[in-house]
Tab-separated table of C-alpha atoms in Angstrom:
chain	number	residue	atom	x	y	z
F	1	MET	CA	106.617	142.026	103.978
F	2	PRO	CA	109.671	139.780	104.452
F	3	GLU	CA	110.707	138.231	101.162
F	4	CYS	CA	112.163	134.756	100.632
F	5	SER	CA	115.030	134.415	98.162
F	6	HIS	CA	114.664	130.632	98.029
F	7	VAL	CA	112.458	129.201	95.261
F	8	TYR	CA	110.625	126.020	96.262
F	9	ASP	CA	109.886	123.388	93.673
F	10	VAL	CA	106.249	123.195	94.797
F	11	ALA	CA	104.083	125.076	97.273
F	12	ILE	CA	101.007	123.297	98.633
F	13	VAL	CA	98.131	125.203	100.194
F	14	GLY	CA	96.266	122.930	102.612
F	15	LEU	CA	97.464	119.990	104.720
F	16	GLY	CA	94.456	117.693	104.650
F	17	PRO	CA	94.879	114.149	103.303
F	18	THR	CA	95.348	115.305	99.683
F	19	GLY	CA	97.931	117.966	100.494
F	20	ALA	CA	99.760	115.705	102.955
F	21	MET	CA	99.850	112.859	100.422
F	22	LEU	CA	101.236	115.163	97.740
F	23	ALA	CA	103.864	116.498	100.152
F	24	ASN	CA	104.951	112.932	100.983
F	25	LEU	CA	105.235	111.888	97.343
F	26	LEU	CA	107.157	115.020	96.363
F	27	GLY	CA	109.341	114.735	99.449
F	28	ALA	CA	110.151	111.126	98.576
F	29	ALA	CA	111.172	112.351	95.105
F	30	GLY	CA	113.597	114.831	96.670
F	31	ARG	CA	111.571	117.930	95.842
F	32	SER	CA	111.677	121.073	97.993
F	33	VAL	CA	108.154	121.820	99.179
F	34	LEU	CA	106.455	124.554	101.192
F	35	VAL	CA	103.129	123.636	102.819
F	36	LEU	CA	100.814	126.323	104.196
F	37	GLU	CA	98.066	125.269	106.612
F	38	LYS	CA	95.907	127.740	108.511
F	39	GLU	CA	94.923	125.325	111.296
F	40	ALA	CA	97.165	124.690	114.311
F	41	GLY	CA	96.822	120.907	114.268
F	42	ILE	CA	94.889	117.896	113.041
F	43	PHE	CA	91.109	118.176	113.297
F	44	SER	CA	90.331	115.791	116.130
F	45	LEU	CA	86.947	114.456	114.986
F	46	PRO	CA	86.273	111.793	112.328
F	47	ARG	CA	85.397	112.753	108.767
F	48	ALA	CA	86.457	110.410	105.915
F	49	ILE	CA	86.376	106.738	106.954
F	50	HIS	CA	87.108	104.663	103.805
F	51	PHE	CA	89.842	104.185	101.237
F	52	ASP	CA	90.383	101.505	98.608
F	53	GLY	CA	93.231	99.258	97.525
F	54	GLU	CA	94.607	101.654	94.938
F	55	VAL	CA	94.888	104.324	97.614
F	56	LEU	CA	96.764	101.952	99.939
F	57	ARG	CA	99.130	101.325	97.025
F	58	THR	CA	99.739	105.083	96.889
F	59	PHE	CA	100.489	105.115	100.617
F	60	GLN	CA	102.941	102.301	99.843
F	61	ALA	CA	104.568	104.473	97.152
F	62	ALA	CA	105.178	107.078	99.855
F	63	GLY	CA	106.746	104.459	102.146
F	64	LEU	CA	103.789	104.407	104.539
F	65	ARG	CA	102.071	101.085	103.820
F	66	GLU	CA	102.752	99.419	107.164
F	67	GLN	CA	101.981	102.542	109.167
F	68	VAL	CA	98.603	102.904	107.437
F	69	LEU	CA	97.763	99.216	107.814
F	70	ALA	CA	98.429	99.554	111.549
F	71	ILE	CA	95.623	102.126	111.978
F	72	SER	CA	93.048	100.686	109.539
F	73	ARG	CA	91.041	97.511	109.021
F	74	PRO	CA	90.203	95.681	105.779
F	75	GLY	CA	86.553	95.821	104.741
F	76	THR	CA	85.734	92.447	103.218
F	77	GLN	CA	81.946	92.204	103.606
F	78	GLY	CA	80.786	94.897	101.240
F	79	MET	CA	78.007	97.465	101.293
F	80	HIS	CA	74.385	96.266	101.418
F	81	PHE	CA	71.443	98.364	100.214
F	82	VAL	CA	68.419	97.313	102.263
F	83	ASN	CA	64.834	98.440	101.701
F	84	GLY	CA	62.280	99.419	104.330
F	85	ALA	CA	61.191	95.781	104.729
F	86	GLY	CA	64.758	94.719	105.560
F	87	GLU	CA	65.339	93.001	102.194
F	88	THR	CA	68.693	93.393	100.463
F	89	MET	CA	68.280	94.966	97.033
F	90	LEU	CA	71.859	95.660	96.016
F	91	ILE	CA	75.362	94.728	97.158
F	92	ARG	CA	78.564	96.507	96.300
F	93	GLY	CA	81.111	93.901	95.265
F	94	GLY	CA	84.879	94.169	95.041
F	95	THR	CA	85.453	93.132	98.636
F	96	ALA	CA	88.332	90.672	98.194
F	97	ALA	CA	90.817	90.359	101.042
F	98	LEU	CA	93.574	90.258	98.405
F	99	GLY	CA	92.730	92.367	95.378
F	100	PRO	CA	94.717	93.495	92.335
F	101	HIS	CA	96.814	96.040	94.229
F	102	GLY	CA	98.468	93.500	96.516
F	103	CYS	CA	96.151	94.239	99.441
F	104	ALA	CA	92.466	94.210	100.342
F	105	ASN	CA	90.128	96.152	98.073
F	106	ASN	CA	88.675	98.292	100.881
F	107	TYR	CA	89.798	99.687	104.232
F	108	TYR	CA	88.189	101.659	107.056
F	109	PHE	CA	90.026	104.103	109.319
F	110	HIS	CA	89.794	107.043	111.742
F	111	GLN	CA	90.879	110.176	109.846
F	112	PRO	CA	92.817	111.887	112.664
F	113	GLN	CA	95.010	108.777	112.952
F	114	LEU	CA	95.599	108.676	109.199
F	115	GLU	CA	96.505	112.358	109.084
F	116	ALA	CA	98.987	111.802	111.915
F	117	VAL	CA	100.648	109.039	109.869
F	118	LEU	CA	100.858	111.332	106.835
F	119	ARG	CA	102.313	114.212	108.846
F	120	ASP	CA	104.850	111.933	110.497
F	121	GLY	CA	105.753	110.827	106.983
F	122	ILE	CA	106.380	114.407	105.912
F	123	ALA	CA	108.741	114.854	108.852
F	124	ARG	CA	111.131	112.390	107.159
F	125	PHE	CA	112.001	115.004	104.544
F	126	ALA	CA	114.146	117.949	105.617
F	127	GLN	CA	113.406	119.752	102.354
F	128	VAL	CA	109.620	119.794	103.022
F	129	GLU	CA	108.740	122.785	105.176
F	130	VAL	CA	105.332	122.886	106.885
F	131	LYS	CA	103.986	126.176	108.232
F	132	LEU	CA	100.979	125.686	110.494
F	133	ARG	CA	98.754	128.657	111.394
F	134	HIS	CA	99.772	130.382	108.181
F	135	GLU	CA	97.001	131.566	105.876
F	136	PHE	CA	97.291	131.953	102.117
F	137	ILE	CA	96.374	135.505	101.051
F	138	ASP	CA	97.261	136.076	97.394
F	139	ILE	CA	99.360	134.877	94.493
F	140	ARG	CA	100.876	136.238	91.324
F	141	GLN	CA	102.629	134.452	88.474
F	142	ASP	CA	105.372	135.354	86.047
F	143	ALA	CA	107.269	133.410	83.401
F	144	ASP	CA	109.381	131.446	85.885
F	145	VAL	CA	107.729	131.310	89.303
F	146	ALA	CA	104.614	131.945	91.333
F	147	THR	CA	104.881	134.277	94.331
F	148	LEU	CA	102.581	133.593	97.266
F	149	SER	CA	101.620	136.050	99.984
F	150	TYR	CA	100.618	134.522	103.297
F	151	ARG	CA	99.957	135.654	106.862
F	152	ALA	CA	101.223	134.248	110.150
F	153	MET	CA	97.939	133.998	112.020
F	154	ASP	CA	99.451	134.287	115.503
F	155	SER	CA	101.471	137.444	114.836
F	156	GLY	CA	99.602	138.906	111.859
F	157	GLN	CA	102.916	139.329	110.031
F	158	MET	CA	102.824	139.049	106.246
F	159	HIS	CA	105.315	136.880	104.347
F	160	SER	CA	106.009	135.866	100.775
F	161	ALA	CA	107.514	132.811	99.118
F	162	GLN	CA	108.242	131.695	95.593
F	163	ALA	CA	107.654	128.302	93.993
F	164	ARG	CA	107.868	126.822	90.522
F	165	PHE	CA	104.382	125.360	90.944
F	166	VAL	CA	101.535	125.808	93.438
F	167	VAL	CA	98.832	123.235	94.240
F	168	GLY	CA	95.632	124.242	95.987
F	169	CYS	CA	94.594	121.359	98.240
F	170	ASP	CA	92.600	123.896	100.210
F	171	GLY	CA	89.158	122.347	100.361
F	172	ALA	CA	85.674	123.015	99.089
F	173	ARG	CA	85.933	126.800	99.536
F	174	SER	CA	89.377	126.840	97.897
F	175	PRO	CA	90.913	130.330	97.711
F	176	ILE	CA	93.252	129.018	94.996
F	177	ARG	CA	90.228	127.962	92.914
F	178	GLN	CA	88.708	131.386	93.421
F	179	HIS	CA	91.952	132.964	92.233
F	180	ILE	CA	91.998	130.775	89.134
F	181	GLY	CA	88.318	131.525	88.545
F	182	SER	CA	87.290	127.928	87.846
F	183	PRO	CA	83.490	127.492	87.973
F	184	MET	CA	81.967	124.501	89.765
F	185	VAL	CA	79.576	122.351	87.702
F	186	ASP	CA	76.690	120.859	89.709
F	187	LEU	CA	76.027	117.186	88.861
F	188	GLY	CA	72.649	117.031	90.514
F	189	LEU	CA	72.776	116.142	94.224
F	190	ARG	CA	72.526	118.605	97.094
F	191	GLN	CA	71.059	117.111	100.255
F	192	PRO	CA	71.641	117.712	103.988
F	193	TRP	CA	72.479	114.680	106.114
F	194	LEU	CA	73.156	114.285	109.820
F	195	VAL	CA	76.468	112.527	110.545
F	196	PHE	CA	76.471	110.823	113.948
F	197	ASP	CA	79.706	109.193	115.225
F	198	MET	CA	79.845	107.036	118.338
F	199	VAL	CA	82.292	104.819	120.211
F	200	LEU	CA	80.902	101.567	121.629
F	201	THR	CA	81.603	100.990	125.299
F	202	GLN	CA	80.459	97.363	125.292
F	203	PRO	CA	79.855	94.625	122.699
F	204	VAL	CA	76.798	95.272	120.525
F	205	ASP	CA	75.458	92.966	117.811
F	206	LEU	CA	75.945	95.230	114.807
F	207	PRO	CA	76.892	94.287	111.217
F	208	ASN	CA	80.532	94.307	110.162
F	209	HIS	CA	79.507	95.526	106.711
F	210	THR	CA	78.120	98.901	105.686
F	211	VAL	CA	74.343	99.104	105.422
F	212	GLN	CA	72.433	101.614	103.325
F	213	HIS	CA	68.982	101.661	104.952
F	214	CYS	CA	66.863	102.705	101.964
F	215	ASP	CA	63.775	103.205	104.113
F	216	PRO	CA	61.554	105.952	102.673
F	217	ARG	CA	60.477	106.902	106.193
F	218	ARG	CA	64.077	107.794	107.142
F	219	PRO	CA	67.024	106.926	104.852
F	220	MET	CA	70.164	106.093	106.831
F	221	THR	CA	73.656	104.708	106.417
F	222	TYR	CA	75.415	102.561	109.032
F	223	CYS	CA	79.193	101.997	108.977
F	224	HIS	CA	81.504	99.865	111.077
F	225	VAL	CA	84.540	102.123	111.019
F	226	VAL	CA	87.513	100.764	112.995
F	227	GLY	CA	87.817	99.364	116.506
F	228	ALA	CA	84.801	100.436	118.566
F	229	ARG	CA	83.899	103.310	116.242
F	230	ARG	CA	80.554	103.275	114.458
F	231	ARG	CA	78.848	105.871	112.257
F	232	TRP	CA	75.281	106.622	111.264
F	233	GLU	CA	74.486	109.056	108.485
F	234	ILE	CA	70.843	110.105	108.645
F	235	MET	CA	69.048	112.001	105.904
F	236	VAL	CA	67.547	115.317	106.994
F	237	LEU	CA	63.898	115.504	105.958
F	238	PRO	CA	62.070	118.736	104.985
F	239	ASP	CA	60.049	118.921	108.204
F	240	ASP	CA	62.973	118.233	110.550
F	241	ASP	CA	63.904	120.774	113.201
F	242	ARG	CA	67.674	120.857	112.644
F	243	GLU	CA	68.481	122.176	116.092
F	244	ALA	CA	66.444	119.424	117.721
F	245	LEU	CA	67.860	116.802	115.372
F	246	VAL	CA	71.389	117.049	116.777
F	247	GLN	CA	70.314	116.887	120.423
F	248	PRO	CA	71.406	113.686	122.204
F	249	ASP	CA	67.879	112.564	123.139
F	250	HIS	CA	66.778	112.785	119.511
F	251	LEU	CA	69.949	111.122	118.194
F	252	TRP	CA	69.724	108.131	120.490
F	253	GLY	CA	66.057	107.742	119.656
F	254	MET	CA	66.788	107.460	115.921
F	255	VAL	CA	69.336	104.664	116.412
F	256	ALA	CA	67.465	102.916	119.215
F	257	PRO	CA	66.676	99.844	117.036
F	258	TRP	CA	70.406	99.068	116.925
F	259	VAL	CA	72.189	100.529	119.950
F	260	ARG	CA	71.213	101.941	123.350
F	261	ARG	CA	72.533	105.089	124.951
F	262	ASP	CA	74.247	103.119	127.712
F	263	GLN	CA	76.185	101.046	125.162
F	264	ALA	CA	78.163	103.853	123.502
F	265	THR	CA	79.378	107.416	123.824
F	266	LEU	CA	78.491	110.141	121.347
F	267	GLU	CA	81.602	111.552	119.688
F	268	ARG	CA	79.988	114.142	117.460
F	269	ALA	CA	76.834	114.972	115.565
F	270	ALA	CA	76.779	117.520	112.759
F	271	ILE	CA	74.667	118.294	109.707
F	272	TYR	CA	76.482	118.395	106.375
F	273	THR	CA	75.178	119.090	102.901
F	274	PHE	CA	76.305	116.406	100.480
F	275	HIS	CA	77.365	117.911	97.151
F	276	SER	CA	78.119	116.561	93.681
F	277	VAL	CA	80.254	119.168	91.932
F	278	ILE	CA	83.336	119.274	89.742
F	279	ALA	CA	85.479	122.239	88.709
F	280	ASP	CA	85.875	123.272	85.116
F	281	GLY	CA	89.564	124.148	84.980
F	282	TRP	CA	92.082	122.455	87.307
F	283	ARG	CA	95.128	124.355	86.064
F	284	GLU	CA	96.048	127.923	85.274
F	285	ARG	CA	99.694	128.126	84.207
F	286	ARG	CA	101.668	127.317	87.394
F	287	LEU	CA	98.608	126.819	89.598
F	288	PHE	CA	96.774	123.516	90.118
F	289	LEU	CA	93.793	122.263	92.099
F	290	ALA	CA	93.481	118.890	93.827
F	291	GLY	CA	91.028	117.118	96.115
F	292	ASP	CA	87.897	118.890	97.345
F	293	ALA	CA	89.171	122.097	95.759
F	294	CYS	CA	88.179	120.690	92.349
F	295	HIS	CA	85.577	117.991	93.069
F	296	GLN	CA	83.180	116.938	95.800
F	297	THR	CA	81.246	113.689	95.784
F	298	PRO	CA	78.422	112.335	97.943
F	299	PRO	CA	79.767	109.725	100.399
F	300	PHE	CA	77.644	106.816	99.173
F	301	LEU	CA	80.690	105.114	97.578
F	302	GLY	CA	83.329	106.188	100.100
F	303	GLN	CA	85.359	107.757	97.276
F	304	GLY	CA	85.712	111.405	98.336
F	305	MET	CA	89.150	111.180	99.939
F	306	CYS	CA	90.186	108.453	97.489
F	307	ALA	CA	89.690	110.865	94.594
F	308	GLY	CA	91.983	113.420	96.223
F	309	ILE	CA	94.700	110.819	96.835
F	310	ARG	CA	94.476	109.791	93.177
F	311	ASP	CA	94.880	113.441	92.207
F	312	ALA	CA	98.049	113.633	94.304
F	313	SER	CA	99.428	110.430	92.783
F	314	ASN	CA	98.735	111.567	89.217
F	315	LEU	CA	100.161	115.047	89.723
F	316	ALA	CA	103.232	114.216	91.832
F	317	TRP	CA	105.142	112.167	89.266
F	318	LYS	CA	104.343	114.666	86.512
F	319	LEU	CA	105.570	117.628	88.551
F	320	ASP	CA	108.711	115.697	89.450
F	321	ALA	CA	109.392	114.750	85.809
F	322	VAL	CA	108.970	118.349	84.639
F	323	LEU	CA	111.053	119.777	87.482
F	324	ALA	CA	113.822	117.248	86.751
F	325	GLY	CA	113.836	118.242	83.085
F	326	ARG	CA	112.838	114.717	82.014
F	327	ALA	CA	109.469	115.796	80.578
F	328	PRO	CA	108.038	118.855	78.840
F	329	HIS	CA	105.607	121.209	80.587
F	330	THR	CA	102.849	119.932	78.292
F	331	LEU	CA	102.782	116.747	80.391
F	332	LEU	CA	101.065	118.793	83.099
F	333	ASP	CA	98.141	119.423	80.746
F	334	THR	CA	97.267	115.718	81.057
F	335	TYR	CA	96.527	116.022	84.795
F	336	GLU	CA	92.996	117.347	84.324
F	337	SER	CA	92.331	115.511	81.068
F	338	GLU	CA	93.143	112.174	82.755
F	339	ARG	CA	91.656	112.679	86.198
F	340	LYS	CA	88.483	114.646	85.516
F	341	PRO	CA	86.570	111.967	83.521
F	342	HIS	CA	87.241	109.318	86.166
F	343	VAL	CA	86.217	111.591	89.031
F	344	ARG	CA	83.083	112.549	87.135
F	345	ALA	CA	82.164	108.886	86.550
F	346	LEU	CA	82.445	108.176	90.284
F	347	ILE	CA	80.414	111.250	91.226
F	348	GLU	CA	77.690	110.321	88.750
F	349	LEU	CA	77.557	106.774	90.117
F	350	ALA	CA	77.316	108.145	93.672
F	351	VAL	CA	74.454	110.413	92.548
F	352	ARG	CA	72.617	107.437	91.027
F	353	LEU	CA	73.072	105.447	94.223
F	354	GLY	CA	71.918	108.486	96.157
F	355	SER	CA	68.683	108.488	94.187
F	356	ILE	CA	68.123	104.902	95.365
F	357	ILE	CA	68.996	105.608	98.977
F	358	GLN	CA	67.227	108.955	99.310
F	359	THR	CA	63.813	107.945	97.977
F	360	THR	CA	61.192	109.182	100.459
F	361	ASP	CA	58.032	108.827	98.370
F	362	LEU	CA	56.311	105.572	99.403
F	363	GLN	CA	55.028	104.764	95.901
F	364	GLN	CA	58.393	105.449	94.307
F	365	ALA	CA	60.062	103.299	96.958
F	366	ALA	CA	57.656	100.436	96.208
F	367	GLU	CA	58.438	100.723	92.507
F	368	ARG	CA	62.153	100.799	93.302
F	369	ASP	CA	61.873	97.671	95.420
F	370	ALA	CA	59.990	95.858	92.672
F	371	LYS	CA	62.619	96.876	90.132
F	372	PHE	CA	65.385	95.366	92.230
F	373	LYS	CA	63.331	92.205	92.857
F	374	ALA	CA	63.649	92.452	96.599
F	375	GLY	CA	65.236	89.410	98.187
F	376	GLN	CA	67.350	88.683	95.064
F	377	PRO	CA	70.163	91.205	95.490
F	378	GLU	CA	71.990	92.594	92.488
F	379	ILE	CA	75.763	92.931	92.806
F	380	PHE	CA	77.521	95.965	91.341
F	381	GLU	CA	81.162	96.958	91.054
F	382	LEU	CA	82.858	100.328	90.888
F	383	PRO	CA	83.518	101.534	87.340
F	384	PRO	CA	86.980	100.604	86.027
F	385	GLN	CA	89.749	103.002	86.988
F	386	LEU	CA	90.064	104.319	83.433
F	387	LEU	CA	91.808	107.631	82.855
F	388	GLY	CA	90.671	110.202	80.358
F	389	ALA	CA	92.885	111.022	77.370
F	390	GLY	CA	96.484	111.675	78.307
F	391	ALA	CA	99.935	110.118	78.572
F	392	PHE	CA	99.121	106.596	77.369
F	393	ASP	CA	98.082	104.652	74.272
F	394	ALA	CA	94.334	105.116	73.862
F	395	ALA	CA	93.818	102.223	71.414
F	396	ALA	CA	90.361	100.718	71.899
F	397	ASP	CA	91.599	97.174	72.540
F	398	SER	CA	94.378	98.190	74.948
F	399	PRO	CA	94.342	97.943	78.762
F	400	ALA	CA	96.255	101.241	78.780
F	401	GLY	CA	94.968	103.981	81.046
F	402	ARG	CA	94.137	101.470	83.791
F	403	PRO	CA	96.204	100.470	86.848
F	404	PHE	CA	98.579	97.552	86.437
F	405	PRO	CA	98.125	94.919	89.159
F	406	GLN	CA	100.671	94.490	91.934
F	407	PRO	CA	101.415	90.794	92.415
F	408	ARG	CA	103.748	89.399	95.018
F	409	LEU	CA	106.754	88.178	93.079
F	410	ALA	CA	108.585	84.896	93.425
F	411	ASP	CA	111.265	86.535	95.609
F	412	GLY	CA	108.587	87.661	98.093
F	413	ARG	CA	108.548	91.325	97.139
F	414	LEU	CA	105.511	93.217	95.914
F	415	LEU	CA	105.968	94.547	92.386
F	416	ASP	CA	106.211	98.206	93.405
F	417	GLU	CA	108.995	97.348	95.842
F	418	LEU	CA	110.991	96.233	92.818
F	419	LEU	CA	110.071	99.155	90.562
F	420	GLY	CA	110.059	102.072	92.983
F	421	ARG	CA	108.388	105.282	91.805
F	422	ARG	CA	109.733	105.004	88.253
F	423	SER	CA	108.425	104.115	84.838
F	424	ALA	CA	108.953	100.495	83.827
F	425	VAL	CA	109.360	98.502	80.640
F	426	ILE	CA	108.567	94.843	81.281
F	427	GLY	CA	108.713	92.190	78.595
F	428	HIS	CA	110.366	89.274	76.898
F	429	ARG	CA	113.982	89.842	75.977
F	430	ASN	CA	113.555	89.155	72.267
F	431	THR	CA	110.764	91.753	72.010
F	432	LEU	CA	112.640	94.395	73.993
F	433	SER	CA	115.808	93.825	71.952
F	434	ALA	CA	113.798	94.454	68.764
F	435	ALA	CA	113.043	98.042	69.815
F	436	ALA	CA	114.821	100.800	67.894
F	437	PRO	CA	117.911	102.417	69.477
F	438	ALA	CA	115.990	105.698	69.778
F	439	THR	CA	113.320	103.882	71.799
F	440	VAL	CA	115.901	102.429	74.159
F	441	GLN	CA	117.323	105.927	74.591
F	442	ARG	CA	113.833	107.175	75.410
F	443	TRP	CA	113.560	104.576	78.171
F	444	LEU	CA	116.885	105.778	79.539
F	445	HIS	CA	115.920	109.455	79.428
F	446	SER	CA	112.601	108.771	81.158
F	447	ASP	CA	114.445	106.905	83.962
F	448	ALA	CA	112.535	103.685	83.269
F	449	VAL	CA	113.305	100.358	84.916
F	450	VAL	CA	113.783	97.716	82.202
F	451	ILE	CA	112.904	94.115	83.084
F	452	ASP	CA	113.610	91.623	80.285
F	453	ARG	CA	113.057	88.458	82.316
F	454	PRO	CA	109.582	88.868	83.781
F	455	ASP	CA	108.615	87.098	86.986
F	456	PRO	CA	106.151	84.240	86.316
F	457	ARG	CA	103.214	86.326	87.555
F	458	LEU	CA	104.134	89.196	85.252
F	459	ASP	CA	104.569	86.755	82.392
F	460	ALA	CA	101.120	85.324	83.131
F	461	TRP	CA	99.636	88.843	82.834
F	462	LEU	CA	101.359	89.339	79.481
F	463	GLN	CA	100.010	86.028	78.207
F	464	ALA	CA	96.494	86.863	79.390
F	465	HIS	CA	96.646	90.091	77.367
F	466	ASP	CA	98.250	88.495	74.295
F	467	ALA	CA	101.265	90.766	74.774
F	468	ASN	CA	105.017	90.415	74.900
F	469	ALA	CA	105.734	93.673	76.712
F	470	VAL	CA	104.045	96.374	78.760
F	471	ILE	CA	105.103	99.892	79.719
F	472	LEU	CA	104.075	101.341	83.086
F	473	ARG	CA	104.117	104.897	84.402
F	474	PRO	CA	105.447	105.869	87.852
F	475	ASP	CA	101.857	105.935	89.161
F	476	ARG	CA	101.532	102.307	87.954
F	477	TYR	CA	99.026	103.086	85.194
F	478	ILE	CA	99.588	101.244	81.931
F	479	VAL	CA	101.094	103.243	79.056
F	480	GLY	CA	100.456	100.465	76.561
F	481	VAL	CA	101.142	96.864	75.558
F	482	ALA	CA	103.286	95.576	72.718
F	483	ARG	CA	103.552	92.390	70.689
F	484	SER	CA	106.608	93.428	68.655
F	485	GLY	CA	109.523	95.822	68.582
F	486	ALA	CA	107.525	98.097	66.290
F	487	ASP	CA	104.711	98.189	68.857
F	488	LEU	CA	107.237	99.122	71.529
F	489	ASP	CA	108.560	101.936	69.344
F	490	ARG	CA	105.019	103.288	68.970
F	491	ILE	CA	103.829	103.107	72.587
F	492	SER	CA	107.159	104.356	73.956
F	493	GLN	CA	106.333	107.709	72.370
F	494	TYR	CA	103.817	108.152	75.199
F	495	LEU	CA	106.630	108.151	77.759
F	496	PRO	CA	107.139	111.896	78.284
F	497	VAL	CA	110.680	112.998	77.457
F	498	ALA	CA	111.843	116.619	77.336
F	499	PRO	CA	113.164	117.735	73.929
């Protein structure tokens, strides 16, 4: 087995959206990265179709905002839950064209195009090496590095490589997770659905918003994706013949109320089982899990890929800080403690929505409709993006652990264009000057940007939160707010600094 004397900063197993996002963020930070991917190219058929404003902000952090906007469309009309009588019971809110992250709150896209953007982004970084058609085989760890064994699938030749850290972004059947031995906890939903993608060939009067058809006779989901692409997700019922279900004649018959066979072409039809699971244990020494390798959510909120991108964003800056010697290794323990509770909250919400959508008992559906007072739709929002315990001030009255908004500043720049991928201390000069010298040194050692004359929009945020200063992490989550120099001294302790 040929050995590699070079030690990479990070090795990533899997080049789906999560792995590609992590490779971009680490590449932008100057980290040397090895990516192993067993497939020869991008999977050509659609899978994920939605991301939110926070995820676009992460694409922006990787320098890919405009490229992603060019292949996506903003979703500004929400998601409507409609009963069997055609009455709207429930509407997902949060559909602003300009939300808190300096962009729309929701976007729709064609996954092969997004993956092409991410892979083109990786190509910017000479120190990020991608090996396609190379399959991870095994791994061992010692005090300083992890050594991976992998196989070139075309030649069968075995190779090895060493990395300081390894991240398994290798999907639901993750070999890295199996190596770690992390069990998957089932959160209660396991249901097969037929996913049916089509491309319209002529104009058809279809909604621009997503519709959850909560019809007990046949629950369905309709999505306007991007351009002429449309998707139906159709619940598989116990008596269905699965082979017959995916045949074109049957497919077109199920969507006949909305579109005819001569109005579109069938791109694919496949049956998937929707899962709601989360791993118990996302780290084992130098090994980490991210994306579907450590959590899988039903698609009823469009948050599956989003969760993986958030994993990449949370983990990238922490790996970079530890590798640079700016932060202790204990910072990496906060990856799971911060991300897991938020992922779990989203999965549990998706499961609850699934129980509404998937009702097939006529009496239960009638009771559901009465509960929602059909015709008077209730509006719901996603739960707040609140991290679990970790590298921030967890005081009950603090906005810490949530994303800081990204306004457009008076000079025309978005906030993150000013800050880059660094921590930031933003506040009034008299408050910042009251911080202890050791605190100021901590800001310096953590490579924080210090802004002592806040833009009017930043100042307005401080006033709204009765604060004179705020500290932000590189992933734009709030470390804490301060009203005095003493407050700044206290919350600055949450900025990770190596001893």
